[in-house]
Coordinates of C-alpha atoms in Angstrom, one line a residue:
M1 CA 14.8 32.5 -22.0
I2 CA 14.2 35.7 -23.9
E3 CA 10.9 35.7 -25.8
E4 CA 11.2 39.1 -27.4
I5 CA 13.4 42.2 -27.8
R6 CA 11.9 45.6 -28.7
I7 CA 14.3 48.3 -29.8
S8 CA 13.4 51.9 -30.5
S9 CA 15.7 54.9 -31.5
L10 CA 18.9 52.9 -30.8
G11 CA 21.7 53.6 -33.4
V12 CA 20.3 53.2 -36.9
I13 CA 17.3 51.2 -35.7
D14 CA 14.2 53.3 -35.6
A15 CA 11.7 50.8 -34.1
S16 CA 12.0 47.0 -34.4
T17 CA 10.9 43.9 -32.6
L18 CA 13.0 40.7 -32.5
E19 CA 10.9 37.7 -31.7
L20 CA 13.0 34.9 -30.3
G21 CA 12.3 31.3 -29.4
P22 CA 14.1 28.2 -28.3
G23 CA 17.0 27.0 -30.4
F24 CA 19.4 28.8 -32.7
T25 CA 18.6 32.3 -34.0
V26 CA 21.0 34.1 -36.3
V27 CA 21.1 37.8 -37.2
T28 CA 22.7 38.9 -40.4
G29 CA 22.8 42.0 -42.6
E30 CA 25.0 44.2 -44.6
T31 CA 27.9 46.0 -43.0
G32 CA 26.6 49.1 -41.3
A33 CA 23.0 47.9 -41.2
G34 CA 23.0 47.8 -37.4
K35 CA 23.5 44.1 -36.5
T36 CA 25.6 44.9 -33.5
M37 CA 22.8 47.1 -32.2
V38 CA 21.0 43.9 -31.2
V39 CA 24.0 43.1 -28.9
T40 CA 24.1 46.7 -27.7
A41 CA 20.4 46.4 -26.8
L42 CA 21.1 43.3 -24.8
G43 CA 24.0 44.9 -23.1
L44 CA 21.7 47.7 -21.9
L45 CA 19.1 45.2 -20.6
L46 CA 21.9 43.5 -18.7
G47 CA 22.8 46.7 -16.9
G48 CA 25.7 47.7 -19.1
R49 CA 27.1 51.2 -19.5
A50 CA 24.7 53.6 -21.2
D51 CA 26.2 55.7 -24.1
S52 CA 24.1 58.8 -25.2
G53 CA 25.9 58.5 -28.5
A54 CA 23.9 55.4 -29.2
V55 CA 20.6 57.3 -29.2
R56 CA 19.3 57.8 -32.7
V57 CA 19.9 61.2 -34.2
G58 CA 16.9 63.5 -33.6
A59 CA 15.4 61.2 -30.9
K60 CA 14.9 62.3 -27.3
Q61 CA 15.7 58.8 -26.0
A62 CA 16.4 55.2 -26.9
R63 CA 14.4 52.4 -25.3
V64 CA 15.1 48.7 -25.1
E65 CA 12.6 46.2 -23.7
G66 CA 13.1 42.4 -23.2
V67 CA 10.3 39.9 -22.5
V68 CA 11.9 37.1 -20.4
R69 CA 10.5 33.8 -19.2
T70 CA 11.0 33.4 -15.4
D71 CA 10.1 29.7 -15.0
R72 CA 13.5 28.4 -16.2
V73 CA 15.6 30.5 -13.9
P74 CA 15.3 29.6 -10.2
G75 CA 14.7 32.6 -8.0
L76 CA 14.1 35.0 -10.9
A77 CA 10.4 35.6 -10.2
A78 CA 11.1 36.2 -6.5
A79 CA 13.9 38.7 -7.3
V80 CA 11.6 40.6 -9.6
E81 CA 8.9 40.8 -7.0
E82 CA 11.4 41.8 -4.3
A83 CA 12.4 44.7 -6.6
G84 CA 8.7 45.8 -6.8
G85 CA 8.1 44.4 -10.2
E86 CA 5.3 42.2 -11.5
V87 CA 5.4 38.8 -13.1
E88 CA 2.5 37.8 -15.4
D89 CA 2.1 34.3 -16.8
D90 CA 5.8 33.5 -16.0
L91 CA 6.8 36.6 -18.1
V92 CA 8.6 39.8 -17.0
V93 CA 9.5 42.9 -19.0
L94 CA 12.9 44.3 -18.4
A95 CA 13.4 47.8 -19.9
R96 CA 16.1 50.5 -20.2
N97 CA 15.8 54.1 -21.3
V98 CA 18.8 56.2 -22.4
S99 CA 18.2 59.9 -23.0
A100 CA 20.1 62.0 -25.5
E101 CA 21.6 63.9 -22.6
G102 CA 23.0 60.7 -21.2
R103 CA 20.5 60.0 -18.4
S104 CA 19.6 56.4 -17.9
R105 CA 16.6 54.7 -16.2
A106 CA 15.9 51.0 -15.7
Y107 CA 12.6 49.1 -15.1
V108 CA 11.9 45.6 -13.9
G109 CA 8.3 44.3 -14.3
G110 CA 7.1 47.9 -14.6
A111 CA 8.9 49.2 -11.5
G112 CA 11.7 51.7 -11.7
V113 CA 14.9 50.3 -10.2
P114 CA 18.5 51.3 -9.9
I115 CA 20.7 50.1 -12.8
A116 CA 22.6 47.8 -10.4
T117 CA 19.4 46.1 -9.5
L118 CA 18.6 45.5 -13.2
A119 CA 22.1 44.1 -13.7
E120 CA 21.8 41.8 -10.7
I121 CA 18.4 40.4 -11.9
A122 CA 19.5 40.0 -15.5
E123 CA 23.0 38.6 -14.9
P124 CA 22.0 34.9 -14.7
L125 CA 19.9 35.2 -17.8
V126 CA 22.4 35.8 -20.6
A127 CA 26.0 35.1 -21.4
V128 CA 27.2 37.6 -24.1
H129 CA 30.4 36.8 -26.0
G130 CA 31.9 39.1 -28.6
Q131 CA 35.2 39.7 -30.2
S132 CA 36.3 41.5 -27.1
D133 CA 35.8 38.3 -25.1
Q134 CA 38.6 36.8 -27.1
H135 CA 40.9 39.3 -25.5
R136 CA 39.5 38.6 -22.0
L137 CA 40.2 34.9 -22.6
L138 CA 43.8 35.8 -22.8
K139 CA 43.8 37.3 -19.3
A140 CA 45.0 35.1 -16.4
T141 CA 42.0 36.1 -14.2
T142 CA 39.6 35.0 -16.9
Q143 CA 41.3 31.7 -17.4
R144 CA 41.4 31.0 -13.7
A145 CA 37.7 31.9 -13.4
A146 CA 36.8 29.5 -16.2
L147 CA 38.8 26.6 -14.6
D148 CA 37.2 27.2 -11.2
L149 CA 33.7 27.4 -12.8
Y150 CA 34.4 24.1 -14.6
G151 CA 35.7 22.5 -11.4
G152 CA 32.3 23.0 -9.7
A153 CA 32.0 22.3 -5.9
A154 CA 35.2 20.3 -5.8
V155 CA 37.1 23.6 -6.5
A156 CA 34.5 26.0 -5.0
T157 CA 34.6 24.5 -1.5
P158 CA 38.4 24.8 -0.8
A159 CA 38.4 28.1 -2.7
A160 CA 35.9 29.6 -0.3
R161 CA 37.8 28.3 2.7
Y162 CA 41.0 29.7 1.3
A163 CA 39.5 33.1 0.7
E164 CA 38.1 33.2 4.2
L165 CA 41.5 32.2 5.8
Y166 CA 43.4 34.6 3.5
E167 CA 41.2 37.5 4.6
R168 CA 41.7 36.7 8.3
L169 CA 45.5 36.4 7.7
V170 CA 45.6 39.8 6.0
A171 CA 43.7 41.4 8.9
T172 CA 46.0 39.7 11.5
E173 CA 49.2 40.7 9.7
R174 CA 47.9 44.3 9.4
A175 CA 47.1 44.4 13.1
L176 CA 50.5 42.9 14.0
A177 CA 52.3 45.4 11.8
D178 CA 50.4 48.3 13.4
V179 CA 51.3 47.2 16.9
V180 CA 54.9 46.7 16.1
A181 CA 55.1 50.0 14.2
T182 CA 53.5 51.9 17.0
A183 CA 55.4 50.2 19.9
R184 CA 57.5 53.3 20.6
E185 CA 54.6 55.6 20.5
R186 CA 52.6 53.3 22.8
A187 CA 55.6 53.2 25.3
R188 CA 55.6 57.0 25.4
E189 CA 51.9 57.2 25.9
A190 CA 52.1 54.6 28.7
D191 CA 54.7 56.7 30.5
L192 CA 52.6 59.8 30.4
L193 CA 49.5 57.9 31.5
R194 CA 51.4 56.2 34.3
F195 CA 52.7 59.6 35.6
G196 CA 49.2 61.0 35.7
V197 CA 47.8 58.0 37.5
D198 CA 50.6 58.0 40.0
E199 CA 50.2 61.7 40.7
I200 CA 46.5 61.2 41.3
E201 CA 47.0 58.2 43.5
A202 CA 49.6 60.2 45.5
V203 CA 47.0 62.8 46.3
G204 CA 44.3 60.2 46.9
P205 CA 41.2 62.4 46.2
Q206 CA 37.8 61.3 47.2
P207 CA 34.6 61.7 45.1
G208 CA 33.1 65.2 45.7
E209 CA 36.0 66.2 48.1
D210 CA 36.7 69.4 46.3
K211 CA 33.2 70.7 46.9
E212 CA 33.2 69.7 50.5
L213 CA 36.5 71.3 51.3
S214 CA 35.5 74.5 49.5
A215 CA 32.4 74.8 51.8
E216 CA 34.5 74.0 54.9
E217 CA 37.2 76.6 54.0
A218 CA 34.5 79.3 53.5
R219 CA 33.1 78.4 57.0
L220 CA 36.4 78.4 58.7
G221 CA 37.5 81.6 57.1
H222 CA 34.4 83.5 58.4
A223 CA 34.1 81.8 61.8
D224 CA 34.1 85.0 63.9
T225 CA 31.5 86.6 61.7
L226 CA 29.3 83.5 61.8
R227 CA 29.6 83.2 65.6
T228 CA 28.7 86.9 66.2
A229 CA 25.7 86.6 63.9
A230 CA 24.5 83.4 65.6
E231 CA 24.8 84.8 69.1
Q232 CA 22.9 88.0 68.2
A233 CA 20.2 85.9 66.5
R234 CA 19.9 83.8 69.7
E235 CA 19.5 86.9 71.8
A236 CA 16.8 88.2 69.5
L237 CA 14.9 85.0 69.8
S238 CA 15.4 84.4 73.6
S239 CA 17.3 87.0 75.6
E240 CA 18.9 86.0 79.0
L241 CA 19.4 89.7 79.9
G242 CA 15.7 90.6 80.2
S243 CA 15.7 92.8 77.0
P244 CA 12.7 92.3 74.7
D245 CA 13.0 89.2 72.5
A246 CA 10.8 87.3 70.1
L247 CA 10.0 84.5 72.5
G248 CA 8.8 86.9 75.2
I249 CA 6.7 89.0 72.8
V250 CA 5.0 85.9 71.5
A251 CA 4.4 84.6 75.0
A252 CA 2.8 87.9 75.9
A253 CA 0.5 87.6 72.9
R254 CA -0.5 84.1 73.8
G255 CA -1.3 85.3 77.4
L256 CA -3.6 88.0 76.1
L257 CA -5.5 85.6 73.8
D258 CA -5.8 83.0 76.5
G259 CA -7.4 85.6 78.7
V260 CA -10.4 86.0 76.4
R261 CA -10.7 82.3 75.3
D262 CA -13.9 81.9 77.4
H263 CA -15.6 84.8 75.6
D264 CA -14.9 83.7 72.0
A265 CA -13.9 80.3 70.6
E266 CA -12.1 81.9 67.7
A267 CA -9.8 83.8 70.1
G268 CA -9.0 80.4 71.7
G269 CA -8.0 79.0 68.4
L270 CA -5.7 81.9 67.7
A271 CA -4.2 81.4 71.2
D272 CA -3.4 77.7 70.3
R273 CA -1.7 78.7 67.1
V274 CA 0.4 81.3 69.0
A275 CA 1.3 78.5 71.4
E276 CA 2.7 76.5 68.4
V277 CA 4.8 79.5 67.4
T278 CA 6.1 79.7 70.9
Y279 CA 7.3 76.1 70.8
L280 CA 8.9 76.6 67.4
L281 CA 10.8 79.7 68.6
S282 CA 12.0 77.9 71.7
D283 CA 13.4 75.0 69.6
L284 CA 14.9 77.4 67.0
A285 CA 16.6 79.4 69.8
A286 CA 18.2 76.2 71.1
D287 CA 19.4 75.3 67.6
V288 CA 20.9 78.7 67.0
A289 CA 22.7 78.5 70.4
S290 CA 24.0 75.1 69.5
Y291 CA 25.2 76.3 66.1
A292 CA 27.0 79.3 67.7
S293 CA 28.8 77.1 70.2
G294 CA 29.8 74.6 67.4
I295 CA 31.6 77.1 65.2
D296 CA 35.3 76.2 65.0
T297 CA 37.9 78.9 64.9
D298 CA 40.9 76.4 64.6
P299 CA 43.5 78.2 62.4
A300 CA 45.5 75.0 62.0
R301 CA 42.4 73.2 60.5
L302 CA 41.9 76.2 58.1
A303 CA 45.5 75.9 56.9
G304 CA 45.2 72.2 56.4
V305 CA 42.0 72.6 54.3
S306 CA 43.6 75.3 52.2
E307 CA 46.7 73.1 51.6
R308 CA 44.5 70.1 50.6
R309 CA 42.4 72.3 48.3
A310 CA 45.6 73.5 46.6
A311 CA 46.7 69.9 46.0
L312 CA 43.3 69.1 44.5
T313 CA 43.4 72.2 42.3
A314 CA 46.7 71.1 40.9
L315 CA 44.9 67.9 39.7
T316 CA 41.9 69.7 38.2
R317 CA 44.2 71.9 36.2
K318 CA 45.5 68.8 34.3
Y319 CA 42.9 66.1 34.4
G320 CA 39.4 67.5 34.7
D321 CA 37.3 70.4 35.8
S322 CA 36.3 68.7 39.0
I323 CA 37.6 65.9 41.2
D324 CA 34.9 63.6 39.9
E325 CA 36.2 64.2 36.4
V326 CA 39.8 63.6 37.6
L327 CA 38.8 60.3 39.0
A328 CA 37.1 59.3 35.8
W329 CA 40.2 60.2 33.8
A330 CA 42.3 58.1 36.2
E331 CA 40.0 55.1 35.6
Q332 CA 40.2 55.4 31.8
A333 CA 43.9 55.9 32.0
S334 CA 44.3 52.7 34.1
T335 CA 42.3 50.7 31.5
R336 CA 44.4 52.1 28.6
L337 CA 47.6 51.3 30.6
L338 CA 46.5 47.6 30.8
D339 CA 46.3 47.6 27.0
L340 CA 49.5 49.5 26.5
D341 CA 51.5 47.4 29.0
G342 CA 50.3 44.3 27.2
T343 CA 52.0 45.3 23.9
D344 CA 54.5 42.4 24.1
E345 CA 51.7 40.0 25.0
T346 CA 49.6 41.3 22.0
I347 CA 52.6 40.9 19.6
G348 CA 53.0 37.4 20.9
R349 CA 49.3 36.5 20.5
L350 CA 49.1 38.0 17.0
T351 CA 52.3 36.3 15.9
A352 CA 51.0 32.9 17.1
E353 CA 47.6 33.6 15.4
R354 CA 49.4 34.5 12.2
G355 CA 51.4 31.3 12.3
A356 CA 48.3 29.2 12.9
L357 CA 46.5 30.9 10.0
R358 CA 49.4 30.4 7.6
T359 CA 49.5 26.7 8.5
Q360 CA 45.8 26.3 7.9
L361 CA 46.1 28.4 4.7
A362 CA 48.9 26.2 3.4
A363 CA 46.9 23.0 3.9
V364 CA 43.9 24.5 2.1
A365 CA 46.1 25.8 -0.7
V366 CA 47.3 22.2 -1.3
E367 CA 43.8 20.9 -1.4
L368 CA 42.7 23.8 -3.8
T369 CA 45.7 23.1 -6.1
E370 CA 44.9 19.4 -6.3
A371 CA 41.2 20.2 -7.1
R372 CA 42.3 22.6 -9.8
R373 CA 44.7 20.2 -11.3
G374 CA 42.0 17.5 -11.5
A375 CA 39.6 20.0 -13.1
A376 CA 42.4 21.1 -15.4
E377 CA 42.9 17.6 -16.8
R378 CA 39.1 17.2 -17.4
L379 CA 38.8 20.6 -19.0
S380 CA 41.8 20.1 -21.2
T381 CA 40.3 16.8 -22.6
A382 CA 36.9 18.3 -23.0
V383 CA 38.1 21.4 -24.9
S384 CA 40.4 19.4 -27.1
D385 CA 37.5 17.1 -28.0
E386 CA 35.4 20.2 -28.8
L387 CA 38.2 21.6 -31.0
T388 CA 38.2 18.4 -33.0
L389 CA 34.5 19.0 -33.7
L390 CA 35.4 22.6 -34.7
A391 CA 37.6 21.5 -37.5
M392 CA 40.8 21.6 -35.4
P393 CA 41.3 17.8 -35.2
H394 CA 45.0 18.0 -34.4
A395 CA 44.7 20.8 -31.8
R396 CA 45.4 20.1 -28.2
L397 CA 44.6 22.5 -25.3
A398 CA 46.2 22.1 -21.9
V399 CA 45.3 24.0 -18.7
D400 CA 48.5 24.6 -16.9
V401 CA 48.3 24.9 -13.1
R402 CA 51.6 26.0 -11.6
S403 CA 52.9 28.0 -8.6
K404 CA 55.6 30.6 -8.5
E405 CA 58.4 29.8 -6.1
L406 CA 60.0 32.4 -3.9
D407 CA 63.4 32.6 -2.2
A408 CA 63.3 31.4 1.5
P409 CA 63.2 34.4 3.9
A410 CA 66.3 35.1 6.0
D411 CA 64.2 35.1 9.1
P412 CA 61.3 32.5 9.0
D413 CA 59.7 34.4 11.9
H414 CA 59.3 37.4 9.5
P415 CA 57.9 35.8 6.3
P416 CA 57.3 38.0 3.2
G417 CA 53.8 39.3 2.9
D418 CA 53.1 37.5 -0.4
G419 CA 55.0 34.3 0.6
L420 CA 53.4 31.1 2.0
L421 CA 55.3 28.0 3.1
V422 CA 53.6 25.1 1.4
A423 CA 55.0 21.5 1.8
G424 CA 58.5 23.0 2.6
T425 CA 58.5 25.4 -0.4
W426 CA 57.9 29.1 -0.3
L427 CA 55.2 30.0 -2.9
R428 CA 53.7 33.3 -4.0
M429 CA 50.4 33.7 -2.2
Q430 CA 47.4 35.6 -3.6
S431 CA 43.8 36.1 -2.6
H432 CA 42.7 33.3 -4.9
G433 CA 45.4 30.7 -4.0
V434 CA 49.0 29.9 -4.9
D435 CA 48.1 28.8 -8.4
E436 CA 48.7 30.5 -11.7
I437 CA 46.5 29.3 -14.5
D438 CA 47.5 29.4 -18.1
L439 CA 45.7 28.0 -21.2
L440 CA 48.2 26.5 -23.6
L441 CA 47.4 25.6 -27.2
A442 CA 49.2 23.4 -29.7
A443 CA 47.2 24.0 -32.9
N444 CA 48.8 21.3 -35.0
T445 CA 50.5 17.9 -34.6
G446 CA 54.0 18.3 -33.4
S447 CA 53.5 21.9 -32.3
E448 CA 54.6 22.9 -28.8
L449 CA 52.1 24.0 -26.3
R450 CA 52.2 27.8 -26.1
P451 CA 50.1 30.4 -24.3
L452 CA 47.0 31.4 -26.2
H453 CA 48.2 34.9 -27.0
K454 CA 51.3 33.4 -28.7
G455 CA 50.0 30.2 -30.2
A456 CA 46.6 31.0 -31.6
S457 CA 45.4 33.0 -34.6
G458 CA 42.2 35.1 -34.5
G459 CA 40.2 32.3 -36.0
E460 CA 41.7 29.6 -33.7
L461 CA 41.1 31.8 -30.7
S462 CA 37.4 32.2 -31.7
R463 CA 37.0 28.4 -31.8
V464 CA 38.9 28.0 -28.5
M465 CA 36.5 30.4 -26.9
L466 CA 33.5 28.7 -28.3
A467 CA 34.8 25.3 -27.1
V468 CA 35.5 26.6 -23.6
E469 CA 32.0 28.1 -23.4
V470 CA 30.4 24.8 -24.6
C471 CA 32.3 22.9 -21.9
L472 CA 31.3 25.4 -19.2
A473 CA 27.7 25.2 -20.3
D474 CA 27.5 21.7 -18.9
T475 CA 28.6 22.8 -15.4
H476 CA 27.0 26.2 -15.2
P477 CA 24.1 26.4 -17.6
V478 CA 22.9 29.8 -18.8
P479 CA 19.4 30.1 -20.5
T480 CA 20.6 32.3 -23.3
F481 CA 24.0 32.5 -25.1
V482 CA 24.8 35.5 -27.4
F483 CA 27.7 35.4 -29.8
D484 CA 28.7 38.5 -31.6
E485 CA 30.8 37.6 -34.7
V486 CA 33.0 35.3 -32.7
D487 CA 33.6 33.5 -36.0
S488 CA 35.7 36.4 -37.1
G489 CA 38.8 35.2 -39.0
V490 CA 37.2 31.8 -39.7
G491 CA 36.0 30.5 -43.1
G492 CA 35.5 27.4 -45.1
A493 CA 35.1 24.0 -43.3
A494 CA 35.9 25.6 -40.0
A495 CA 32.9 27.9 -40.4
V496 CA 30.7 25.0 -41.1
E497 CA 31.9 23.2 -38.0
I498 CA 31.3 26.3 -35.9
G499 CA 27.8 26.5 -37.2
R500 CA 27.2 22.8 -36.5
R501 CA 28.5 23.2 -32.9
L502 CA 26.4 26.2 -32.3
A503 CA 23.4 24.3 -33.4
A504 CA 24.4 21.5 -31.0
L505 CA 24.6 24.0 -28.2
A506 CA 21.2 25.3 -29.1
Q507 CA 19.8 21.9 -28.3
H508 CA 20.3 22.7 -24.6
A509 CA 20.0 26.5 -24.5
Q510 CA 18.7 29.5 -26.5
V511 CA 21.5 30.7 -28.8
L512 CA 21.6 34.1 -30.6
V513 CA 24.4 34.7 -33.1
V514 CA 25.4 37.8 -35.0
T515 CA 27.5 36.6 -37.9
H516 CA 28.7 37.5 -41.4
L517 CA 29.3 33.8 -42.4
P518 CA 26.7 32.0 -44.4
Q519 CA 28.1 28.7 -43.3
V520 CA 27.1 29.6 -39.7
A521 CA 23.8 31.2 -40.6
A522 CA 22.7 28.1 -42.5
F523 CA 22.5 26.0 -39.3
A524 CA 20.1 28.4 -37.5
D525 CA 16.5 27.5 -36.6
R526 CA 15.5 31.1 -37.2
H527 CA 17.1 33.7 -39.5
V528 CA 16.6 37.4 -38.8
V529 CA 18.1 40.0 -41.2
V530 CA 18.8 43.6 -40.4
K531 CA 17.7 45.6 -43.5
K532 CA 18.7 49.2 -44.1
S533 CA 16.5 51.7 -45.9
S534 CA 16.8 55.4 -46.6
D535 CA 14.4 58.1 -47.5
G536 CA 17.2 60.3 -48.7
T537 CA 17.8 62.1 -45.4
V538 CA 17.5 59.5 -42.7
T539 CA 18.8 55.9 -42.7
S540 CA 16.9 53.4 -40.6
S541 CA 17.1 49.7 -40.0
G542 CA 14.5 47.1 -39.2
L543 CA 14.5 43.4 -38.2
T544 CA 12.8 40.9 -40.4
T545 CA 12.4 37.2 -39.8
L546 CA 13.0 35.3 -43.1
D547 CA 11.1 32.5 -44.6
D548 CA 12.8 29.7 -46.6
A549 CA 12.9 31.7 -49.8
G550 CA 14.2 34.8 -47.9
R551 CA 16.9 32.7 -46.3
E552 CA 18.1 31.5 -49.6
Q553 CA 18.3 35.1 -50.9
E554 CA 20.2 36.3 -47.8
L555 CA 22.6 33.4 -47.8
S556 CA 23.3 33.9 -51.5
R557 CA 24.0 37.6 -50.8
M558 CA 26.4 36.6 -48.0
L559 CA 28.1 34.1 -50.3
A560 CA 28.5 36.2 -53.5
G561 CA 28.0 39.8 -52.3
L562 CA 25.4 40.1 -55.1
A563 CA 21.7 39.8 -55.2
G564 CA 20.1 37.4 -57.7
S565 CA 23.1 35.3 -58.6
D566 CA 21.9 31.9 -59.7
S567 CA 25.1 30.2 -58.7
A568 CA 25.0 31.8 -55.3
L569 CA 21.3 30.7 -54.9
A570 CA 22.3 27.2 -55.7
H571 CA 25.1 27.2 -53.3
A572 CA 22.8 28.7 -50.6
R573 CA 20.3 25.9 -51.1
E574 CA 23.1 23.4 -50.8
L575 CA 24.2 24.9 -47.6
L576 CA 20.7 24.8 -46.1
Q577 CA 20.3 21.2 -47.2
M578 CA 23.6 20.3 -45.6
A579 CA 22.8 22.0 -42.4
R580 CA 19.3 20.4 -42.1
S581 CA 20.8 17.0 -42.7
G582 CA 23.2 17.5 -39.8

């Protein structure tokens, strides 16, 4: 429930505070005084679109604050705290600033938040209905939403299952269409991949083979040079011809040091180290000799290696910089081929999945339609009863639930995208079901039921909207209802009944009404008037809560259009007495 609304620099309102409470509060005032600014302020608090044109002339920004009780809305306090705001004594302040340049900022419990967060938190608090809502009530989507809301869990459960199955069906049909549409491209891709895999398998490369063959080719191509160098190195280490060699020279050095070992221990240590060098040289000379004898000069092997390298090089030109990369490409291509070669299998699987989903969807569609028809009967009766209370005793409202039939497809295996076979009949399928909802009204006895946009006047449409809202309030209660001149086009006894029904609604919720009808205003628990004043240059408006005498004066003005009319005052008192007596 909204405890208070503070408005500053919004339209013609300079700075005003509207104190609200439980029950029925009415806002009246002369044309142009700024009554609708109250609704505009509420729209801003609910996260509505900000219009810099609504900022008061000469002001830097407009600001709207709303003090809201959180204890009557489950989860509201937690949502405020999650957004970073504070709740004190079960109260939270929602605020919205709109600058003259068009910038907008929102606050929840003192914390700055995105506009979307303010809208999400405030959405469950208030239901705003204005003259534009009458036009929304004429839309099929609005009428279906109203019926589904009235139907409660009995409709919501199959509707949720239907929406899930529909989403899965759309995704499956999209995937199937993609596979079928790209079948030719997939076949071409498979041929190219298969050629590459076959070419690689024909060569049969091994991991790292290109590097190994490169090294072997270099060794075979320089065999004579390698052998000559190895033999000369062996002779330098250990000559068999008696010429000076490294092993002989080191052996001589060892002998000299061994000869003086007895005279100096250090010389003996050096002799031992020279002995180690001798052993190393001897082993090295043997290894060099073995290397020299092992060098292959086979021309046939060289030719074979060169031919193999040429085959590998042909692969690396196409499939990778190295044989390892070529093998990796072949592995990926083989995996892709498994997918491409399974196109027919994929089409079959997706086709079967589509059929199963359509069967399930048809069954749930039947359940959803039956639930909606049951809700439609109850809503039709409830709204018709409400219209009787709103001075339309002979009016009858019917909620029509029907489906649009389609021609059977020539090929059942290729059903139309928007067609669903339900109980042997092809029906138009949409994301919300196979049902089309239409509110039909017969305003008088003997009149035919006609769609609202054809069978209802402006005043009748106002009452139908109010009746629907009253009926929905029982199934989806909202703490606060705001009605902005929904009684437009209504007068006389009908206006009295609208006031009486709004008062009845206010027994269960907070109701705020902006009206120009004294018959409606008389039923309010609290009467606020928007008064306009002028200092000659600037016009401003303020909100004033009226006492009993003030209410009589305001109602007389609304009745007669004149201030101080005795007959109008008498009529105003009569209206108030009638409203208080029920």
